[in-house]
Amino acid sequence: MQNVVRIRREPEGMTESSAQAAPAGGPVITARDLVFRYPSANGGDPTIDGLTLDFARGAITVIVGASGCGKTTLLNLIGGLLRPSDGELLVDGGVPAAQHAKMGYMPARDGLLPWRNAIANVTLPLEGGRSDLTAKGRKERARELLERVGLGRYVDYFPDQLSHGMRQRVSLARALVSDPQILLMDEPFGALDAQTRLRVQSDFLRALENSGRSVVMITHDLQEAILLGDRILVMSSPRGAILADRAVEIEGSRAGRLHELVVTDEFRALYHDLVDVVMSGFTEVPGAAGRAS
Protein backbone atom coordinates (compact mmCIF):
# COMPACT_ATOMS: atom_id res chain seq x y z
CA MET A 1 0.00 0.00 0.00
CA GLN A 2 1.26 3.48 -0.88
CA ASN A 3 1.37 5.93 2.02
CA VAL A 4 0.80 9.64 1.29
CA VAL A 5 2.71 12.29 3.25
CA ARG A 6 1.71 15.92 2.83
CA ILE A 7 4.14 18.71 3.61
CA ARG A 8 2.53 22.14 3.71
CA ARG A 9 4.55 25.27 4.34
CA GLU A 10 3.69 28.13 1.99
CA PRO A 11 2.60 31.78 1.84
CA GLU A 12 -1.08 32.39 2.57
CA GLY A 13 -3.23 31.91 -0.50
CA MET A 14 -0.78 29.81 -2.53
CA THR A 15 -2.55 26.80 -3.98
CA GLU A 16 -0.26 25.68 -6.80
CA SER A 17 0.39 21.93 -6.78
CA SER A 18 3.92 20.83 -5.97
CA ALA A 19 4.13 18.27 -8.72
CA GLN A 20 4.91 19.33 -12.26
CA ALA A 21 1.93 19.30 -14.59
CA ALA A 22 1.37 15.65 -15.47
CA PRO A 23 -0.21 14.67 -18.77
CA ALA A 24 -3.15 12.30 -18.79
CA GLY A 25 -2.62 8.66 -19.62
CA GLY A 26 -1.47 5.40 -18.12
CA PRO A 27 1.88 4.73 -16.46
CA VAL A 28 4.96 5.71 -18.42
CA ILE A 29 6.88 2.60 -17.27
CA THR A 30 5.45 -0.79 -16.34
CA ALA A 31 7.22 -3.85 -14.95
CA ARG A 32 5.45 -7.20 -14.66
CA ASP A 33 7.15 -10.14 -12.91
CA LEU A 34 10.48 -8.62 -13.95
CA VAL A 35 13.54 -10.81 -13.44
CA PHE A 36 17.18 -9.96 -14.09
CA ARG A 37 20.31 -11.95 -13.31
CA TYR A 38 23.85 -11.11 -14.34
CA PRO A 39 25.51 -13.83 -16.46
CA SER A 40 27.56 -16.36 -14.51
CA ALA A 41 28.78 -19.92 -14.93
CA ASN A 42 26.08 -21.39 -12.67
CA GLY A 43 23.27 -19.02 -13.63
CA GLY A 44 23.54 -17.01 -10.41
CA ASP A 45 20.88 -15.62 -8.13
CA PRO A 46 18.70 -12.90 -9.66
CA THR A 47 19.44 -9.29 -8.76
CA ILE A 48 15.78 -8.50 -9.40
CA ASP A 49 13.21 -11.26 -9.03
CA GLY A 50 9.49 -10.93 -9.74
CA LEU A 51 9.21 -7.13 -9.60
CA THR A 52 5.80 -5.72 -10.54
CA LEU A 53 5.63 -1.94 -10.54
CA ASP A 54 4.13 1.07 -12.36
CA PHE A 55 5.79 4.48 -12.72
CA ALA A 56 3.37 7.39 -13.01
CA ARG A 57 3.58 9.58 -16.08
CA GLY A 58 4.77 13.12 -15.36
CA ALA A 59 6.01 12.35 -11.84
CA ILE A 60 9.43 12.32 -10.18
CA THR A 61 9.93 8.80 -8.81
CA VAL A 62 12.94 8.45 -6.52
CA ILE A 63 14.45 5.06 -5.67
CA VAL A 64 16.55 4.71 -2.52
CA GLY A 65 18.26 1.74 -0.95
CA ALA A 66 21.57 0.28 0.13
CA SER A 67 24.34 -0.46 -2.35
CA GLY A 68 23.74 -3.72 -4.18
CA CYS A 69 19.95 -3.73 -3.79
CA GLY A 70 19.35 -3.51 -7.55
CA LYS A 71 18.30 0.10 -7.99
CA THR A 72 20.94 0.98 -10.60
CA THR A 73 20.27 -2.34 -12.33
CA LEU A 74 16.60 -1.36 -12.56
CA LEU A 75 17.54 2.06 -13.97
CA ASN A 76 19.74 0.40 -16.60
CA LEU A 77 16.93 -1.98 -17.53
CA ILE A 78 14.58 0.97 -18.00
CA GLY A 79 17.21 2.72 -20.10
CA GLY A 80 17.63 -0.31 -22.34
CA LEU A 81 21.26 -0.84 -21.34
CA LEU A 82 20.35 -4.27 -19.95
CA ARG A 83 17.74 -6.78 -21.08
CA PRO A 84 15.36 -8.57 -18.69
CA SER A 85 16.06 -12.24 -18.04
CA ASP A 86 12.32 -12.84 -17.71
CA GLY A 87 9.06 -10.97 -17.28
CA GLU A 88 7.99 -7.78 -19.02
CA LEU A 89 9.28 -4.21 -18.95
CA LEU A 90 7.68 -1.51 -21.10
CA VAL A 91 8.66 2.13 -21.48
CA ASP A 92 5.89 4.27 -22.96
CA GLY A 93 4.31 1.09 -24.31
CA GLY A 94 7.41 -0.30 -26.04
CA VAL A 95 10.56 -2.24 -25.20
CA PRO A 96 13.19 0.05 -23.63
CA ALA A 97 15.81 -0.47 -26.36
CA ALA A 98 13.40 1.01 -28.92
CA GLN A 99 12.68 4.11 -26.82
CA HIS A 100 16.13 5.70 -26.53
CA ALA A 101 15.01 8.82 -28.40
CA LYS A 102 12.43 9.48 -25.68
CA MET A 103 14.92 9.26 -22.82
CA GLY A 104 17.61 11.49 -21.37
CA TYR A 105 20.29 10.35 -18.93
CA MET A 106 22.18 12.21 -16.21
CA PRO A 107 24.94 10.22 -14.48
CA ALA A 108 26.63 10.81 -11.14
CA ARG A 109 29.67 12.35 -12.84
CA ASP A 110 29.16 15.16 -15.32
CA GLY A 111 31.21 13.55 -18.11
CA LEU A 112 31.78 16.91 -19.83
CA LEU A 113 34.26 16.96 -22.70
CA PRO A 114 37.17 19.19 -21.57
CA TRP A 115 37.85 20.57 -25.06
CA ARG A 116 34.28 21.84 -25.46
CA ASN A 117 32.84 24.89 -23.74
CA ALA A 118 29.56 24.72 -21.84
CA ILE A 119 27.28 25.44 -24.78
CA ALA A 120 29.12 22.96 -27.03
CA ASN A 121 28.82 20.26 -24.36
CA VAL A 122 25.08 20.86 -24.14
CA THR A 123 24.54 20.66 -27.91
CA LEU A 124 26.35 17.30 -28.17
CA PRO A 125 23.20 15.09 -28.02
CA LEU A 126 21.72 17.07 -30.93
CA GLU A 127 24.67 16.56 -33.27
CA GLY A 128 25.39 13.84 -35.80
CA GLY A 129 21.98 13.94 -37.44
CA ARG A 130 20.11 13.30 -34.19
CA SER A 131 18.14 16.55 -34.48
CA ASP A 132 16.40 18.52 -37.21
CA LEU A 133 17.66 21.78 -35.71
CA THR A 134 20.24 23.86 -37.55
CA ALA A 135 23.57 24.61 -35.89
CA LYS A 136 22.16 28.01 -34.89
CA GLY A 137 18.99 26.38 -33.55
CA ARG A 138 21.02 23.90 -31.50
CA LYS A 139 22.99 26.73 -29.90
CA GLU A 140 19.83 28.70 -29.16
CA ARG A 141 18.27 25.66 -27.52
CA ALA A 142 21.41 25.03 -25.44
CA ARG A 143 21.68 28.69 -24.43
CA GLU A 144 18.04 28.70 -23.29
CA LEU A 145 18.62 25.69 -21.05
CA LEU A 146 21.85 27.07 -19.61
CA GLU A 147 20.00 30.26 -18.72
CA ARG A 148 17.24 28.19 -17.10
CA VAL A 149 19.76 26.49 -14.81
CA GLY A 150 21.44 29.77 -13.91
CA LEU A 151 24.45 29.59 -16.23
CA GLY A 152 23.54 32.15 -18.88
CA ARG A 153 26.76 34.08 -18.20
CA TYR A 154 28.96 30.99 -18.51
CA VAL A 155 28.07 29.58 -21.93
CA ASP A 156 31.62 30.09 -23.25
CA TYR A 157 33.40 28.69 -20.19
CA PHE A 158 35.24 25.38 -20.39
CA PRO A 159 34.75 22.63 -17.77
CA ASP A 160 38.01 23.39 -15.96
CA GLN A 161 36.79 26.98 -15.48
CA LEU A 162 33.57 25.88 -13.77
CA SER A 163 32.89 24.73 -10.22
CA HIS A 164 31.63 21.20 -9.66
CA GLY A 165 28.10 22.48 -9.08
CA MET A 166 28.21 24.45 -12.32
CA ARG A 167 29.44 21.39 -14.20
CA GLN A 168 26.51 19.37 -12.88
CA ARG A 169 24.13 22.07 -14.08
CA VAL A 170 25.71 21.90 -17.54
CA SER A 171 25.19 18.13 -17.38
CA LEU A 172 21.52 18.71 -16.47
CA ALA A 173 21.07 21.07 -19.42
CA ARG A 174 22.68 18.48 -21.70
CA ALA A 175 20.29 15.79 -20.44
CA LEU A 176 17.31 18.03 -21.22
CA VAL A 177 18.44 19.49 -24.55
CA SER A 178 16.80 16.80 -26.68
CA ASP A 179 13.51 17.42 -24.80
CA PRO A 180 13.20 13.83 -23.53
CA GLN A 181 9.87 12.60 -22.23
CA ILE A 182 11.67 10.50 -19.62
CA LEU A 183 14.73 11.52 -17.62
CA LEU A 184 16.86 8.86 -15.91
CA MET A 185 19.19 10.10 -13.17
CA ASP A 186 21.78 8.03 -11.31
CA GLU A 187 22.81 9.87 -8.13
CA PRO A 188 23.24 13.11 -10.11
CA PHE A 189 23.92 15.37 -7.11
CA GLY A 190 25.69 12.90 -4.83
CA ALA A 191 29.18 14.40 -5.15
CA LEU A 192 28.11 17.97 -4.29
CA ASP A 193 28.51 19.65 -0.92
CA ALA A 194 25.31 20.38 1.02
CA GLN A 195 24.94 24.06 0.04
CA THR A 196 25.72 23.50 -3.63
CA ARG A 197 23.38 20.50 -3.69
CA LEU A 198 20.41 22.60 -2.53
CA ARG A 199 21.14 25.19 -5.24
CA VAL A 200 21.42 22.62 -8.02
CA GLN A 201 18.34 20.75 -6.76
CA SER A 202 16.35 24.00 -6.98
CA ASP A 203 17.63 24.60 -10.52
CA PHE A 204 16.61 21.05 -11.40
CA LEU A 205 13.06 21.63 -10.14
CA ARG A 206 12.79 24.92 -12.02
CA ALA A 207 13.96 23.29 -15.24
CA LEU A 208 11.25 20.63 -14.93
CA GLU A 209 8.43 22.90 -13.78
CA ASN A 210 5.24 22.37 -15.83
CA SER A 211 7.12 20.19 -18.33
CA GLY A 212 5.10 17.02 -17.74
CA ARG A 213 8.41 15.12 -17.93
CA SER A 214 8.69 11.76 -16.17
CA VAL A 215 11.77 11.28 -13.97
CA VAL A 216 13.29 8.18 -12.39
CA MET A 217 16.07 9.11 -9.97
CA ILE A 218 18.47 6.98 -7.94
CA THR A 219 19.87 8.43 -4.71
CA HIS A 220 21.35 7.38 -1.37
CA ASP A 221 20.24 10.68 0.18
CA LEU A 222 16.89 10.41 1.99
CA GLN A 223 16.63 14.19 2.33
CA GLU A 224 17.03 14.55 -1.43
CA ALA A 225 14.41 11.87 -2.03
CA ILE A 226 11.83 13.76 0.04
CA LEU A 227 12.65 17.20 -1.35
CA LEU A 228 12.56 16.17 -5.01
CA GLY A 229 10.30 13.13 -5.21
CA ASP A 230 6.59 12.89 -5.85
CA ARG A 231 7.02 9.23 -4.95
CA ILE A 232 9.72 7.37 -3.02
CA LEU A 233 10.43 3.66 -3.44
CA VAL A 234 12.71 1.89 -0.95
CA MET A 235 14.48 -1.12 -2.46
CA SER A 236 16.28 -3.87 -0.60
CA SER A 237 18.39 -6.87 -1.42
CA PRO A 238 18.01 -9.68 -2.08
CA ARG A 239 16.03 -9.71 -5.31
CA GLY A 240 15.22 -5.99 -5.57
CA ALA A 241 12.41 -6.07 -3.04
CA ILE A 242 10.23 -2.97 -2.68
CA LEU A 243 10.11 -2.44 1.08
CA ALA A 244 8.09 0.78 1.05
CA ASP A 245 6.19 3.05 -1.32
CA ARG A 246 5.64 6.65 -0.16
CA ALA A 247 3.86 9.46 -2.02
CA VAL A 248 4.92 13.02 -1.17
CA GLU A 249 2.58 15.95 -1.79
CA ILE A 250 4.14 19.36 -1.18
CA GLU A 251 1.88 22.32 -1.83
CA GLY A 252 3.37 25.19 -3.81
CA SER A 253 6.52 25.31 -5.89
CA ARG A 254 9.41 23.54 -4.15
CA ALA A 255 12.18 25.37 -6.01
CA GLY A 256 13.81 28.12 -3.96
CA ARG A 257 12.40 26.98 -0.60
CA LEU A 258 13.93 23.56 -0.06
CA HIS A 259 15.70 24.89 3.03
CA GLU A 260 12.29 25.72 4.53
CA LEU A 261 10.83 22.29 3.89
CA VAL A 262 13.54 20.41 5.79
CA VAL A 263 12.49 22.00 9.11
CA THR A 264 8.81 20.99 8.91
CA ASP A 265 7.42 18.35 11.25
CA GLU A 266 6.09 16.39 8.27
CA PHE A 267 9.54 16.28 6.68
CA ARG A 268 11.18 15.03 9.86
CA ALA A 269 8.49 12.39 10.37
CA LEU A 270 8.87 11.05 6.83
CA TYR A 271 12.67 11.12 7.10
CA HIS A 272 12.62 9.01 10.26
CA ASP A 273 10.06 6.68 8.69
CA LEU A 274 12.36 6.11 5.70
CA VAL A 275 15.39 5.57 7.96
CA ASP A 276 13.46 2.87 9.82
CA VAL A 277 12.45 1.18 6.55
CA VAL A 278 15.98 1.32 5.12
CA MET A 279 17.48 -0.11 8.32
CA SER A 280 14.90 -2.90 8.35
CA GLY A 281 16.18 -3.94 4.94
CA PHE A 282 19.47 -5.02 6.52
CA THR A 283 17.78 -7.50 8.82
CA GLU A 284 14.60 -8.64 7.08
CA VAL A 285 14.08 -10.66 3.93
CA PRO A 286 10.62 -9.85 2.54
CA GLY A 287 8.41 -12.68 1.40
CA ALA A 288 7.82 -11.23 -2.06
CA ALA A 289 10.20 -9.11 -4.10
CA GLY A 290 7.58 -6.75 -5.46
CA ARG A 291 5.51 -6.25 -2.30
CA ALA A 292 5.47 -2.79 -0.66
CA SER A 293 4.62 -1.85 2.91
XYZ file of C-alpha atoms in Angstrom:
293
model
C 0.000 0.000 0.000
C 1.262 3.476 -0.885
C 1.374 5.928 2.022
C 0.804 9.636 1.287
C 2.705 12.285 3.254
C 1.712 15.916 2.832
C 4.140 18.705 3.609
C 2.527 22.140 3.712
C 4.549 25.265 4.338
C 3.694 28.126 1.990
C 2.604 31.785 1.843
C -1.075 32.394 2.570
C -3.232 31.910 -0.497
C -0.776 29.813 -2.531
C -2.548 26.801 -3.980
C -0.258 25.679 -6.802
C 0.388 21.933 -6.777
C 3.921 20.835 -5.970
C 4.129 18.273 -8.717
C 4.913 19.328 -12.257
C 1.928 19.299 -14.592
C 1.372 15.647 -15.470
C -0.212 14.667 -18.772
C -3.154 12.304 -18.789
C -2.619 8.661 -19.615
C -1.467 5.396 -18.124
C 1.875 4.727 -16.455
C 4.959 5.709 -18.418
C 6.881 2.597 -17.267
C 5.448 -0.794 -16.341
C 7.217 -3.850 -14.948
C 5.447 -7.199 -14.655
C 7.148 -10.135 -12.909
C 10.479 -8.620 -13.947
C 13.545 -10.810 -13.439
C 17.185 -9.956 -14.088
C 20.314 -11.947 -13.311
C 23.853 -11.112 -14.345
C 25.507 -13.829 -16.460
C 27.561 -16.363 -14.506
C 28.779 -19.920 -14.932
C 26.075 -21.393 -12.672
C 23.266 -19.018 -13.627
C 23.541 -17.013 -10.414
C 20.877 -15.618 -8.126
C 18.699 -12.901 -9.657
C 19.444 -9.293 -8.755
C 15.780 -8.503 -9.400
C 13.215 -11.258 -9.026
C 9.494 -10.929 -9.737
C 9.215 -7.133 -9.600
C 5.800 -5.720 -10.537
C 5.629 -1.939 -10.539
C 4.129 1.068 -12.362
C 5.791 4.481 -12.719
C 3.366 7.394 -13.014
C 3.579 9.585 -16.083
C 4.770 13.120 -15.360
C 6.006 12.346 -11.839
C 9.425 12.315 -10.178
C 9.929 8.801 -8.811
C 12.943 8.454 -6.518
C 14.448 5.060 -5.673
C 16.545 4.709 -2.522
C 18.259 1.741 -0.951
C 21.569 0.282 0.126
C 24.342 -0.462 -2.350
C 23.737 -3.719 -4.185
C 19.954 -3.734 -3.793
C 19.352 -3.515 -7.545
C 18.301 0.104 -7.989
C 20.942 0.976 -10.603
C 20.269 -2.341 -12.332
C 16.600 -1.360 -12.563
C 17.540 2.058 -13.971
C 19.744 0.405 -16.601
C 16.929 -1.978 -17.528
C 14.578 0.973 -17.996
C 17.215 2.723 -20.104
C 17.629 -0.309 -22.344
C 21.261 -0.843 -21.339
C 20.348 -4.270 -19.952
C 17.735 -6.785 -21.077
C 15.362 -8.566 -18.691
C 16.056 -12.242 -18.042
C 12.322 -12.838 -17.714
C 9.061 -10.969 -17.284
C 7.990 -7.777 -19.023
C 9.280 -4.215 -18.953
C 7.675 -1.515 -21.099
C 8.663 2.130 -21.482
C 5.892 4.268 -22.956
C 4.313 1.094 -24.312
C 7.412 -0.304 -26.038
C 10.559 -2.239 -25.200
C 13.195 0.046 -23.628
C 15.808 -0.473 -26.357
C 13.402 1.013 -28.916
C 12.681 4.114 -26.820
C 16.126 5.699 -26.532
C 15.007 8.824 -28.400
C 12.432 9.484 -25.683
C 14.923 9.260 -22.820
C 17.611 11.492 -21.368
C 20.286 10.347 -18.925
C 22.183 12.211 -16.214
C 24.942 10.217 -14.479
C 26.631 10.806 -11.142
C 29.674 12.354 -12.843
C 29.157 15.164 -15.322
C 31.212 13.552 -18.115
C 31.780 16.907 -19.833
C 34.265 16.961 -22.702
C 37.171 19.185 -21.571
C 37.854 20.574 -25.063
C 34.276 21.835 -25.462
C 32.845 24.885 -23.738
C 29.558 24.724 -21.838
C 27.280 25.443 -24.783
C 29.115 22.959 -27.031
C 28.825 20.257 -24.364
C 25.077 20.856 -24.138
C 24.541 20.659 -27.914
C 26.354 17.303 -28.165
C 23.199 15.088 -28.021
C 21.721 17.070 -30.929
C 24.671 16.564 -33.267
C 25.394 13.844 -35.798
C 21.977 13.939 -37.442
C 20.107 13.301 -34.186
C 18.141 16.550 -34.479
C 16.398 18.523 -37.209
C 17.659 21.780 -35.707
C 20.238 23.860 -37.554
C 23.571 24.609 -35.885
C 22.157 28.007 -34.892
C 18.990 26.385 -33.551
C 21.015 23.903 -31.497
C 22.990 26.726 -29.897
C 19.830 28.699 -29.162
C 18.267 25.657 -27.519
C 21.412 25.031 -25.439
C 21.679 28.688 -24.435
C 18.040 28.705 -23.291
C 18.617 25.691 -21.048
C 21.850 27.067 -19.611
C 19.995 30.255 -18.716
C 17.240 28.188 -17.104
C 19.758 26.488 -14.807
C 21.435 29.774 -13.914
C 24.454 29.588 -16.231
C 23.539 32.152 -18.883
C 26.765 34.076 -18.204
C 28.958 30.994 -18.514
C 28.067 29.576 -21.931
C 31.621 30.092 -23.248
C 33.396 28.691 -20.188
C 35.238 25.379 -20.389
C 34.755 22.630 -17.774
C 38.013 23.395 -15.955
C 36.789 26.979 -15.484
C 33.568 25.878 -13.768
C 32.892 24.731 -10.218
C 31.633 21.203 -9.665
C 28.103 22.478 -9.079
C 28.207 24.448 -12.324
C 29.443 21.393 -14.203
C 26.513 19.368 -12.883
C 24.127 22.069 -14.080
C 25.707 21.895 -17.538
C 25.186 18.129 -17.383
C 21.523 18.705 -16.474
C 21.065 21.072 -19.421
C 22.678 18.482 -21.700
C 20.290 15.786 -20.436
C 17.307 18.034 -21.217
C 18.445 19.492 -24.547
C 16.801 16.801 -26.684
C 13.514 17.416 -24.803
C 13.198 13.831 -23.526
C 9.866 12.600 -22.230
C 11.669 10.499 -19.620
C 14.734 11.522 -17.621
C 16.862 8.861 -15.914
C 19.189 10.103 -13.171
C 21.785 8.028 -11.312
C 22.813 9.872 -8.126
C 23.237 13.110 -10.107
C 23.924 15.370 -7.108
C 25.688 12.898 -4.826
C 29.175 14.401 -5.145
C 28.109 17.965 -4.295
C 28.510 19.647 -0.918
C 25.313 20.384 1.020
C 24.944 24.055 0.044
C 25.717 23.496 -3.632
C 23.382 20.504 -3.691
C 20.406 22.602 -2.530
C 21.137 25.195 -5.239
C 21.424 22.616 -8.018
C 18.340 20.752 -6.760
C 16.353 23.998 -6.982
C 17.630 24.596 -10.523
C 16.610 21.049 -11.402
C 13.059 21.626 -10.140
C 12.790 24.925 -12.021
C 13.963 23.286 -15.239
C 11.253 20.631 -14.925
C 8.431 22.896 -13.782
C 5.241 22.367 -15.830
C 7.118 20.189 -18.333
C 5.105 17.018 -17.741
C 8.408 15.122 -17.933
C 8.694 11.757 -16.168
C 11.766 11.275 -13.973
C 13.289 8.178 -12.392
C 16.071 9.112 -9.973
C 18.465 6.981 -7.936
C 19.866 8.429 -4.713
C 21.346 7.384 -1.372
C 20.239 10.681 0.183
C 16.892 10.407 1.990
C 16.628 14.190 2.327
C 17.032 14.548 -1.426
C 14.409 11.871 -2.026
C 11.827 13.759 0.044
C 12.650 17.203 -1.352
C 12.558 16.168 -5.011
C 10.301 13.132 -5.213
C 6.589 12.890 -5.851
C 7.022 9.229 -4.948
C 9.721 7.371 -3.020
C 10.429 3.656 -3.443
C 12.706 1.893 -0.949
C 14.479 -1.122 -2.462
C 16.279 -3.866 -0.604
C 18.387 -6.875 -1.420
C 18.012 -9.676 -2.082
C 16.029 -9.706 -5.312
C 15.223 -5.992 -5.567
C 12.413 -6.065 -3.037
C 10.230 -2.967 -2.680
C 10.105 -2.435 1.082
C 8.087 0.782 1.051
C 6.192 3.052 -1.316
C 5.641 6.647 -0.162
C 3.857 9.463 -2.019
C 4.919 13.023 -1.166
C 2.582 15.951 -1.791
C 4.144 19.359 -1.185
C 1.884 22.324 -1.827
C 3.372 25.187 -3.810
C 6.517 25.307 -5.890
C 9.410 23.544 -4.151
C 12.185 25.373 -6.014
C 13.805 28.117 -3.960
C 12.403 26.984 -0.604
C 13.926 23.559 -0.064
C 15.702 24.888 3.031
C 12.295 25.724 4.527
C 10.835 22.289 3.891
C 13.539 20.414 5.795
C 12.487 21.997 9.105
C 8.815 20.993 8.907
C 7.423 18.349 11.254
C 6.090 16.386 8.271
C 9.539 16.284 6.677
C 11.180 15.034 9.863
C 8.491 12.390 10.370
C 8.875 11.050 6.835
C 12.670 11.123 7.099
C 12.624 9.006 10.262
C 10.064 6.675 8.689
C 12.362 6.114 5.705
C 15.385 5.573 7.963
C 13.463 2.865 9.821
C 12.455 1.180 6.554
C 15.978 1.316 5.119
C 17.475 -0.111 8.316
C 14.895 -2.903 8.353
C 16.181 -3.937 4.945
C 19.472 -5.017 6.522
C 17.780 -7.499 8.823
C 14.597 -8.639 7.079
C 14.081 -10.658 3.932
C 10.623 -9.851 2.539
C 8.412 -12.676 1.397
C 7.823 -11.230 -2.056
C 10.204 -9.112 -4.095
C 7.576 -6.754 -5.456
C 5.509 -6.245 -2.301
C 5.468 -2.785 -0.664
C 4.621 -1.852 2.912
